CSV table of C-alpha atoms in Angstrom, one decimal:
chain,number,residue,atom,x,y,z
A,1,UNK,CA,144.5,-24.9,90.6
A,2,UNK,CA,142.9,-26.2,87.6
A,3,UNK,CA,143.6,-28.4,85.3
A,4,UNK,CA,144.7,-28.3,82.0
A,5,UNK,CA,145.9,-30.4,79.8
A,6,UNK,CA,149.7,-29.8,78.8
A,7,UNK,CA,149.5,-26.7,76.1
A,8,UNK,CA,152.7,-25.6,74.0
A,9,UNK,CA,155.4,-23.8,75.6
A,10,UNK,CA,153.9,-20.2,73.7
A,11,UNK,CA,151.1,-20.5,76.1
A,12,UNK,CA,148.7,-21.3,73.6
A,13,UNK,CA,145.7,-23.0,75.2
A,14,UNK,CA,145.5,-27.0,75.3
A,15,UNK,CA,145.8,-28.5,72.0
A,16,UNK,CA,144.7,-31.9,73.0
A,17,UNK,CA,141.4,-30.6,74.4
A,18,UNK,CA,138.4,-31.0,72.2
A,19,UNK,CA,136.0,-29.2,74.4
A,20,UNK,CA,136.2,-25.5,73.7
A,21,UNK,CA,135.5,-24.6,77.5
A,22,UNK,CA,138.9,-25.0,78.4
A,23,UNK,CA,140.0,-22.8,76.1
A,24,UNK,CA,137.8,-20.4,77.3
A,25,UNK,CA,138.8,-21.1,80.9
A,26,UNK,CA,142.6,-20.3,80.0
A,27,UNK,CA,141.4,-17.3,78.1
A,28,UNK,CA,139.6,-16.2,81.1
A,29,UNK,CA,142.5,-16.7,83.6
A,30,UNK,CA,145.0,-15.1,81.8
A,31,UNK,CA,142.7,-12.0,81.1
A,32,UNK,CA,141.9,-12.1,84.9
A,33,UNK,CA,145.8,-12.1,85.9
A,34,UNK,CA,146.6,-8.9,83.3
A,35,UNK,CA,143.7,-7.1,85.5
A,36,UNK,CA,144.8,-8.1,88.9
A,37,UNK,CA,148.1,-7.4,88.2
A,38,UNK,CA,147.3,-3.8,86.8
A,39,UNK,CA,144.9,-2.8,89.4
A,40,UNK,CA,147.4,-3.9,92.1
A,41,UNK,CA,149.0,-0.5,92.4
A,42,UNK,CA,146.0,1.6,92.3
A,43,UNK,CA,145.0,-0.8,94.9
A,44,UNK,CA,148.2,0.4,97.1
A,45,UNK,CA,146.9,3.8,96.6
A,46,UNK,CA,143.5,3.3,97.7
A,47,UNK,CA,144.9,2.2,101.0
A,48,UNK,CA,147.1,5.3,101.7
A,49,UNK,CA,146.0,7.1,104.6
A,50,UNK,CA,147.8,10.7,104.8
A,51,UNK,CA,150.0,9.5,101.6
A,52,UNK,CA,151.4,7.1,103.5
A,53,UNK,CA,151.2,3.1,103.1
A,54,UNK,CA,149.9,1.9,107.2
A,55,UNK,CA,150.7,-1.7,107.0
A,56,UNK,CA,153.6,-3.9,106.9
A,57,UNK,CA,153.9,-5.3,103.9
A,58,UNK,CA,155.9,-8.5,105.1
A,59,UNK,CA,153.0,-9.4,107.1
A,60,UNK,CA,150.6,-8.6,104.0
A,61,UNK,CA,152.9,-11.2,102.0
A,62,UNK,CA,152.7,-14.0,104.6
A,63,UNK,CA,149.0,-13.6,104.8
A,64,UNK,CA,148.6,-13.7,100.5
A,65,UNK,CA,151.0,-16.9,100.8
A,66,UNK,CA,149.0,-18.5,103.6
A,67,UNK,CA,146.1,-18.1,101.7
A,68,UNK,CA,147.0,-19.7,98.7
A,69,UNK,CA,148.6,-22.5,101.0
A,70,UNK,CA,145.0,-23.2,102.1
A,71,UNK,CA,143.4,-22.6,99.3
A,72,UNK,CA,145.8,-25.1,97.2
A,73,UNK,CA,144.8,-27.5,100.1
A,74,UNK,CA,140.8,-27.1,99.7
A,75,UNK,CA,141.6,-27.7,95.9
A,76,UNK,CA,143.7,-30.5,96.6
A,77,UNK,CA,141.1,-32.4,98.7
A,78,UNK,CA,138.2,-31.7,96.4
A,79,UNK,CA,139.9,-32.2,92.9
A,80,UNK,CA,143.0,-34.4,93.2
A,81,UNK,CA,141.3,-37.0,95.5
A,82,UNK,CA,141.6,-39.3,92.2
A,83,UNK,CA,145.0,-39.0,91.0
A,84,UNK,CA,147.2,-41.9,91.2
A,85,UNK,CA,148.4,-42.7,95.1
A,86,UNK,CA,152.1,-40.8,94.6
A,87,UNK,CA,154.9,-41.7,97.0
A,88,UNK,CA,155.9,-38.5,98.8
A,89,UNK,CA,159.5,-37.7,99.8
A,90,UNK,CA,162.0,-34.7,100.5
A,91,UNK,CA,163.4,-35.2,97.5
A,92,UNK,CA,159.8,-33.5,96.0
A,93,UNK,CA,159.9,-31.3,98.4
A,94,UNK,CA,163.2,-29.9,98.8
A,95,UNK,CA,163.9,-28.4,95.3
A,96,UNK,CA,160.9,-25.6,96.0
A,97,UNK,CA,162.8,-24.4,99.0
A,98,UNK,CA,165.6,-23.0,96.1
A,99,UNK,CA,162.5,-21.1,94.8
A,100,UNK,CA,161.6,-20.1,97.9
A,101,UNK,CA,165.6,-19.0,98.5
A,102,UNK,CA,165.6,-17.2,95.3
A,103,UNK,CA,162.6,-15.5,95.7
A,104,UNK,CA,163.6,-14.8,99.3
A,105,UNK,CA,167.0,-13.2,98.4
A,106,UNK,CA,165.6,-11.0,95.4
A,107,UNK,CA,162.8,-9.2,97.6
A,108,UNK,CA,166.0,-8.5,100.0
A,109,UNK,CA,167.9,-7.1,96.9
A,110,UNK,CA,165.3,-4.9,96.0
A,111,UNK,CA,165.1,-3.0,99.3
A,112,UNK,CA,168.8,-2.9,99.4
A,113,UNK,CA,168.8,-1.5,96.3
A,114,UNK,CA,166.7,1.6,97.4
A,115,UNK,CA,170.4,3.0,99.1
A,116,UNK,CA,172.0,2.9,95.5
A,117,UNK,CA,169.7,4.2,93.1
A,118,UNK,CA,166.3,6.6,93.1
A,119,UNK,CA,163.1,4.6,92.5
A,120,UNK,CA,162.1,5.6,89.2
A,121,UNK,CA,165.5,4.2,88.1
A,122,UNK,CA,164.4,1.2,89.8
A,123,UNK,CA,161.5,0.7,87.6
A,124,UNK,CA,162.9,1.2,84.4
A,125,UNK,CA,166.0,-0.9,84.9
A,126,UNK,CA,163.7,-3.8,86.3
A,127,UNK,CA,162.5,-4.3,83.1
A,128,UNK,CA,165.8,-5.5,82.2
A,129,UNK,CA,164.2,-9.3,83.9
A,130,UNK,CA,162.2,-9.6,80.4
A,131,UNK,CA,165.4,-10.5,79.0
A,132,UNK,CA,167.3,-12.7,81.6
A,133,UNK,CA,163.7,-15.1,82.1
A,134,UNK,CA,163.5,-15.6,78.1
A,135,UNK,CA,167.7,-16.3,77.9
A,136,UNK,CA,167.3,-18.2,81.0
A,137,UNK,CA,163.9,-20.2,79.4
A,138,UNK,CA,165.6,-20.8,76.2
A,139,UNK,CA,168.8,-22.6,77.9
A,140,UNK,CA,167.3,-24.6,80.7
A,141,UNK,CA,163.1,-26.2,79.3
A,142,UNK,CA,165.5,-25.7,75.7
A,143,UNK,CA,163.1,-23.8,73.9
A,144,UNK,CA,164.9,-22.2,71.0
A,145,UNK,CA,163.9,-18.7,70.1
A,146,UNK,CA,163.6,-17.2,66.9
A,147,UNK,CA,164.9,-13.8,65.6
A,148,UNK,CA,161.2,-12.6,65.5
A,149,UNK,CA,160.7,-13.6,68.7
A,150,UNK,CA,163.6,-12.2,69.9
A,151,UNK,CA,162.9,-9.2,68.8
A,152,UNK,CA,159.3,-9.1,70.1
A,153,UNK,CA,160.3,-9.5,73.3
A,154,UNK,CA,163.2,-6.8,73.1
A,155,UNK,CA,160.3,-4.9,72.1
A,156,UNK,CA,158.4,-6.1,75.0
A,157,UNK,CA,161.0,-4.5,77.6
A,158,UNK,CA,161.4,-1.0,75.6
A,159,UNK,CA,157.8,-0.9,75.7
A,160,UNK,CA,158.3,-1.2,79.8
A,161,UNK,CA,161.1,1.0,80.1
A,162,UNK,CA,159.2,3.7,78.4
A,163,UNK,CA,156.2,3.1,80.5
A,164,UNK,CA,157.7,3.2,83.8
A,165,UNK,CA,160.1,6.4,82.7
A,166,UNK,CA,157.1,8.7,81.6
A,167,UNK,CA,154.5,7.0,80.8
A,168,UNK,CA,151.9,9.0,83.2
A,169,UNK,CA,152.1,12.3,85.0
A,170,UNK,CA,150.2,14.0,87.9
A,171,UNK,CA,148.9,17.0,86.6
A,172,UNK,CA,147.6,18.3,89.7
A,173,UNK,CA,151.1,18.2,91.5
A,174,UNK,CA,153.3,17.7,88.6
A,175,UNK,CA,156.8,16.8,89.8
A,176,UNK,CA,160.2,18.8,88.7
A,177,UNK,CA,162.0,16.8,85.8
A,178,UNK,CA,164.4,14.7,87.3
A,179,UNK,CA,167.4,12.5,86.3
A,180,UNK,CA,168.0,9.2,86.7
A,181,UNK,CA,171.0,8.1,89.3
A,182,UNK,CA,172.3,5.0,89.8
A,183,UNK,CA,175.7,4.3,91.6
A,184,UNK,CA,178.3,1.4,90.3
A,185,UNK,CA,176.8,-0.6,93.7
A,186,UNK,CA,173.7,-0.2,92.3
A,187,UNK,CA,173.9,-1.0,88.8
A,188,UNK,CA,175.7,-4.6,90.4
A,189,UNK,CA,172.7,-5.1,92.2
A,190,UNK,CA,170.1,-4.1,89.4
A,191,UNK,CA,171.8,-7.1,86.9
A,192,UNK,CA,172.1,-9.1,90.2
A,193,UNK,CA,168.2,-8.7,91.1
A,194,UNK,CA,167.3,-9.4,87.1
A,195,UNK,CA,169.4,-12.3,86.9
A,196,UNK,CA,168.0,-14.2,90.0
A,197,UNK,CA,164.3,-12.6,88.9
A,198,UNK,CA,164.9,-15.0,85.4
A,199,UNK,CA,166.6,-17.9,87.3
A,200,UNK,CA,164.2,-18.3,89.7
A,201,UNK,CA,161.2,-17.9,87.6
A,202,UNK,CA,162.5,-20.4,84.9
A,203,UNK,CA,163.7,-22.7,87.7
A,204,UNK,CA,160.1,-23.0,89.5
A,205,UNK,CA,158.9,-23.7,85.4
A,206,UNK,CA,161.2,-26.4,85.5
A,207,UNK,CA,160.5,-28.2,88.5
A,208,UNK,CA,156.5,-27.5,88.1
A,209,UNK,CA,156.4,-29.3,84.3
A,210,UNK,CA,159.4,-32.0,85.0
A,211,UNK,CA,157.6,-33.0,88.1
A,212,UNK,CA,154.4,-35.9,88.1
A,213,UNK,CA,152.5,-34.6,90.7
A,214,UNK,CA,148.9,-32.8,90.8
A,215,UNK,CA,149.7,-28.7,90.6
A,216,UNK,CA,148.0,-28.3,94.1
A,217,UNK,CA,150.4,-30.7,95.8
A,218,UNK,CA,153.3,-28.7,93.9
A,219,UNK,CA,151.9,-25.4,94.9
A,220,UNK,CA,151.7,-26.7,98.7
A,221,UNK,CA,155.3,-27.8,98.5
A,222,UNK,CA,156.1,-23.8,97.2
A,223,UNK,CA,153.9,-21.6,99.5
A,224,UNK,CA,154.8,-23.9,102.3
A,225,UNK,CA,158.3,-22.8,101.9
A,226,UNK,CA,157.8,-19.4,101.1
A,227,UNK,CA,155.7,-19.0,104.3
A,228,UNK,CA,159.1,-20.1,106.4
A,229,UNK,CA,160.9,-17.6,104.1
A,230,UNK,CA,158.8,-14.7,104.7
A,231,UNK,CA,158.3,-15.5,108.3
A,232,UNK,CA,162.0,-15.0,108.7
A,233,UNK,CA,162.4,-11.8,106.8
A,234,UNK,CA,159.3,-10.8,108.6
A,235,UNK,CA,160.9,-11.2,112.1
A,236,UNK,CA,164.2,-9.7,110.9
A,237,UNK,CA,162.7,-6.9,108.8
A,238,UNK,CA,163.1,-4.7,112.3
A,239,UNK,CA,159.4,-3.2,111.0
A,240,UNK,CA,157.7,-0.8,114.1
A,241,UNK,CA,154.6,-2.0,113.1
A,242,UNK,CA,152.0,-4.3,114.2
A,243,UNK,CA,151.2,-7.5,112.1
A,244,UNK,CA,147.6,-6.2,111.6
A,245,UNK,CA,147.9,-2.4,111.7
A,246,UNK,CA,146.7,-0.7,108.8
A,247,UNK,CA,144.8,-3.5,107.8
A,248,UNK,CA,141.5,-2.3,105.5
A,249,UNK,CA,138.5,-3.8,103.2
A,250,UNK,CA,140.8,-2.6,100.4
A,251,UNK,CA,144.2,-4.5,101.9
A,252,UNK,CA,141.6,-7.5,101.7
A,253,UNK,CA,141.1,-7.2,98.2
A,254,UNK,CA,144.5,-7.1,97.7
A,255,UNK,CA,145.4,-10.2,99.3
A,256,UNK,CA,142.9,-12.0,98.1
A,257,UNK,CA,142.9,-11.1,94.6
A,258,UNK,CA,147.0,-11.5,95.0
A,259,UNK,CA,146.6,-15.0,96.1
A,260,UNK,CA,144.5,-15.5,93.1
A,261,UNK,CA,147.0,-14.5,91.0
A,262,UNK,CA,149.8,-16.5,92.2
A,263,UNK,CA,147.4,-19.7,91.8
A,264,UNK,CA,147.1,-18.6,88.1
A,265,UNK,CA,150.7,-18.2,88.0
A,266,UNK,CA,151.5,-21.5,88.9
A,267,UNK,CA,148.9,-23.3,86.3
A,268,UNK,CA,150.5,-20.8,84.0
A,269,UNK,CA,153.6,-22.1,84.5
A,270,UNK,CA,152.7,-25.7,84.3
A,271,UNK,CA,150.8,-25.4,81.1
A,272,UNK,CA,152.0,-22.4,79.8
A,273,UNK,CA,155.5,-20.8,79.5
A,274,UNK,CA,157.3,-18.0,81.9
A,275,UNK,CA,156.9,-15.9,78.1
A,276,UNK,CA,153.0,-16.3,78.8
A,277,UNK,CA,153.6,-14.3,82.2
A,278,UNK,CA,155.9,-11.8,80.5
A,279,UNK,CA,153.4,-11.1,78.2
A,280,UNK,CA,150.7,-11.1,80.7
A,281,UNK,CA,152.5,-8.4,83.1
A,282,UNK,CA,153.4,-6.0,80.1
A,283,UNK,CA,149.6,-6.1,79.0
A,284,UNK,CA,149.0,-5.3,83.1
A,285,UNK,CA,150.7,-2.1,82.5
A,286,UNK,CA,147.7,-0.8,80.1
A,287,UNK,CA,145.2,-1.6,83.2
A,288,UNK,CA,147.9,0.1,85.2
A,289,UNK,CA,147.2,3.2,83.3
A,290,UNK,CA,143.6,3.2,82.7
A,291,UNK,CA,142.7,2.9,86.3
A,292,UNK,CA,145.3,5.8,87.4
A,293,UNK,CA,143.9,7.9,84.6
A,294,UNK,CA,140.1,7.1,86.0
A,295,UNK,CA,140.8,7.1,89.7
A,296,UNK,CA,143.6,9.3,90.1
A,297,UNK,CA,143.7,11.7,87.4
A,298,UNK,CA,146.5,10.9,85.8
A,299,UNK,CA,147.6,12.4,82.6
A,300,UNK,CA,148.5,9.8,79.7
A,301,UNK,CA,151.2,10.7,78.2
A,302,UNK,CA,152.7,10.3,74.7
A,303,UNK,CA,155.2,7.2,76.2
A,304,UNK,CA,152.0,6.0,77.4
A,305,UNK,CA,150.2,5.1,73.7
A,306,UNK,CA,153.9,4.3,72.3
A,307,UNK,CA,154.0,1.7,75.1
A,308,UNK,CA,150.7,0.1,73.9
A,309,UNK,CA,152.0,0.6,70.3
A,310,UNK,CA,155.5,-1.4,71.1
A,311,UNK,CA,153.0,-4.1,73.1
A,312,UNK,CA,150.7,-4.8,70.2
A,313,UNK,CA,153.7,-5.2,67.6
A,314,UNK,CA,155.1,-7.7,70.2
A,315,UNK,CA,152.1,-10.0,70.7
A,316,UNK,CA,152.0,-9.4,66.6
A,317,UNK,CA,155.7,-10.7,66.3
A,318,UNK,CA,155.9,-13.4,68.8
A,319,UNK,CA,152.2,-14.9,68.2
A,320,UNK,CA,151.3,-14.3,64.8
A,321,UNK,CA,152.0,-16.4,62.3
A,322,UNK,CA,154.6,-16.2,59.6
């Protein structure tokens, strides 16, 4: 998407790079993915009609990973017309179809999931991912992790699990006080789904820094496959509705600004760490709450400002210095 020179596996922004541009730049895209990722629910919301969600949303993924096919193609042919002639084969190609396997199988566990547990038991246990992508980083790009950091990003996923458990309410139609249920099935799948989540983010790290080839050309490689993947669970998903139905000026903004995402994701990969993005979708959570408190009425709870507490000690502890 952009390039950057190589920056340390922390995610701070290029060392080598003496103009200060780029650091604003990476500064800039990282901001810009903690707000697209936090406004991507209220987003959902906005595109209700009757309560309800009108579109498919396999069809709303294949059309966010066809445009950043394309749009890693444009950037291809207008920024990596210059790089050194490389020699392309399968064998460049092939290990981003795992990715796309990995990814492919996790969305599947999630909605099989749905059968075992109730969703807000779902969102709390997800959070259990933080910790299977750092063990999972720290084994496989053998980056050893401190006790302080360690412990900032143990702080990181309480700080989730408290968010997701209580950290707004509705205090128009408050909802009855409800337990959290998850069957032995369930609970399989949940350390299952966070497993794969770690595995397949650290493995698409792996292959996107090991690799010599221009980030576009990787990126085509990755949405090309996850274009056949989704097309597949897209035709098997048994969905009644129609590829476009439900489709709105606010759906627009969501694929588009997804797509945008995922292209930062990739270059924060590359030149950043799978940490970075952990760190970047707890922050989201804040814009998550802002925006249901200003469009929704949501009411911030305590859980809410603990959450942003348990963040700011965790940036503290895994950034700051000694």
């Amino acid at each position: 998407m952009i390039v950057i020179d190589h920056v340390d596996s922390d995610s701070s922004p290029p060392r080598s790079v003496g103009h200060s541009l780029r650091r604003v730049l990476w500064v800039f895209m990282l901001m810009l993915s903690v707000v697209i990722y936090g406004s991507h629910a209220p987003l959902i919301n906005l595109c209700k009609v009757d309560g309800e969600i009108p579109f498919s949303s396999s069809s709303v993924v294949l059309f966010i990973e066809l445009v950043k096919l394309l749009t890693s193609l444009v950037l291809l042919l207008i920024w990596d017309q210059r790089s050194p002639a490389v020699s392309l084969s399968w064998h460049l190609a092939a290990p981003f179809a795992i990715s796309a396997l990995l990814y492919g199988a996790n969305n599947n566990l999630v909605v099989h999931m749905q059968h075992f547990m109730d969703p807000s038991t779902y969102q709390v246990l997800s959070n259990l991912k933080i910790g299977s992508t750092a063990f999972f980083y720290s084994i496989f790009l053998h980056q050893r992790l401190s006790l302080r950091k360690w412990m900032a990003l143990c702080l990181l996923m309480i700080a989730g699990i408290m968010y997701t458990y209580g950290g707004m309410q509705d205090q128009q139609n408050p909802a009855p006080e409800s337990q959290l249920h998850i069957t032995l099935p369930g609970l399989g799948m949940m350390l299952l789904y966070c497993l794969i989540s770690g595995l397949s983010a650290v493995y698409t790290e792996l292959i996107l820094k090991t690799q010599p080839l221009p980030l576009n050309l990787q990126n085509i490689f990755l949405y090309s496959f996850g274009i056949a993947m989704n097309l597949v669970m897209h035709m098997t998903s048994g969905q009644s509705r129609e590829f476009f139905e439900g489709f709105s000026v606010w759906l627009v903004v969501i694929v588009v600004s997804q797509a945008v995402n995922g292209l930062i994701m990739s270059a924060v990969m590359k030149h950043g760490s799978n940490i970075t993005r952990l760190f970047i979708i707890s922050c989201s959570m804040l814009v998550n709450g802002l925006l249901s408190y200003l469009l929704f009425s949501l009411h911030l709870t305590v859980l809410f400002f603990v959450s942003v507490l348990c963040i700011g000690l965790s940036v503290q502890l895994y950034y700051g210095t000694k």
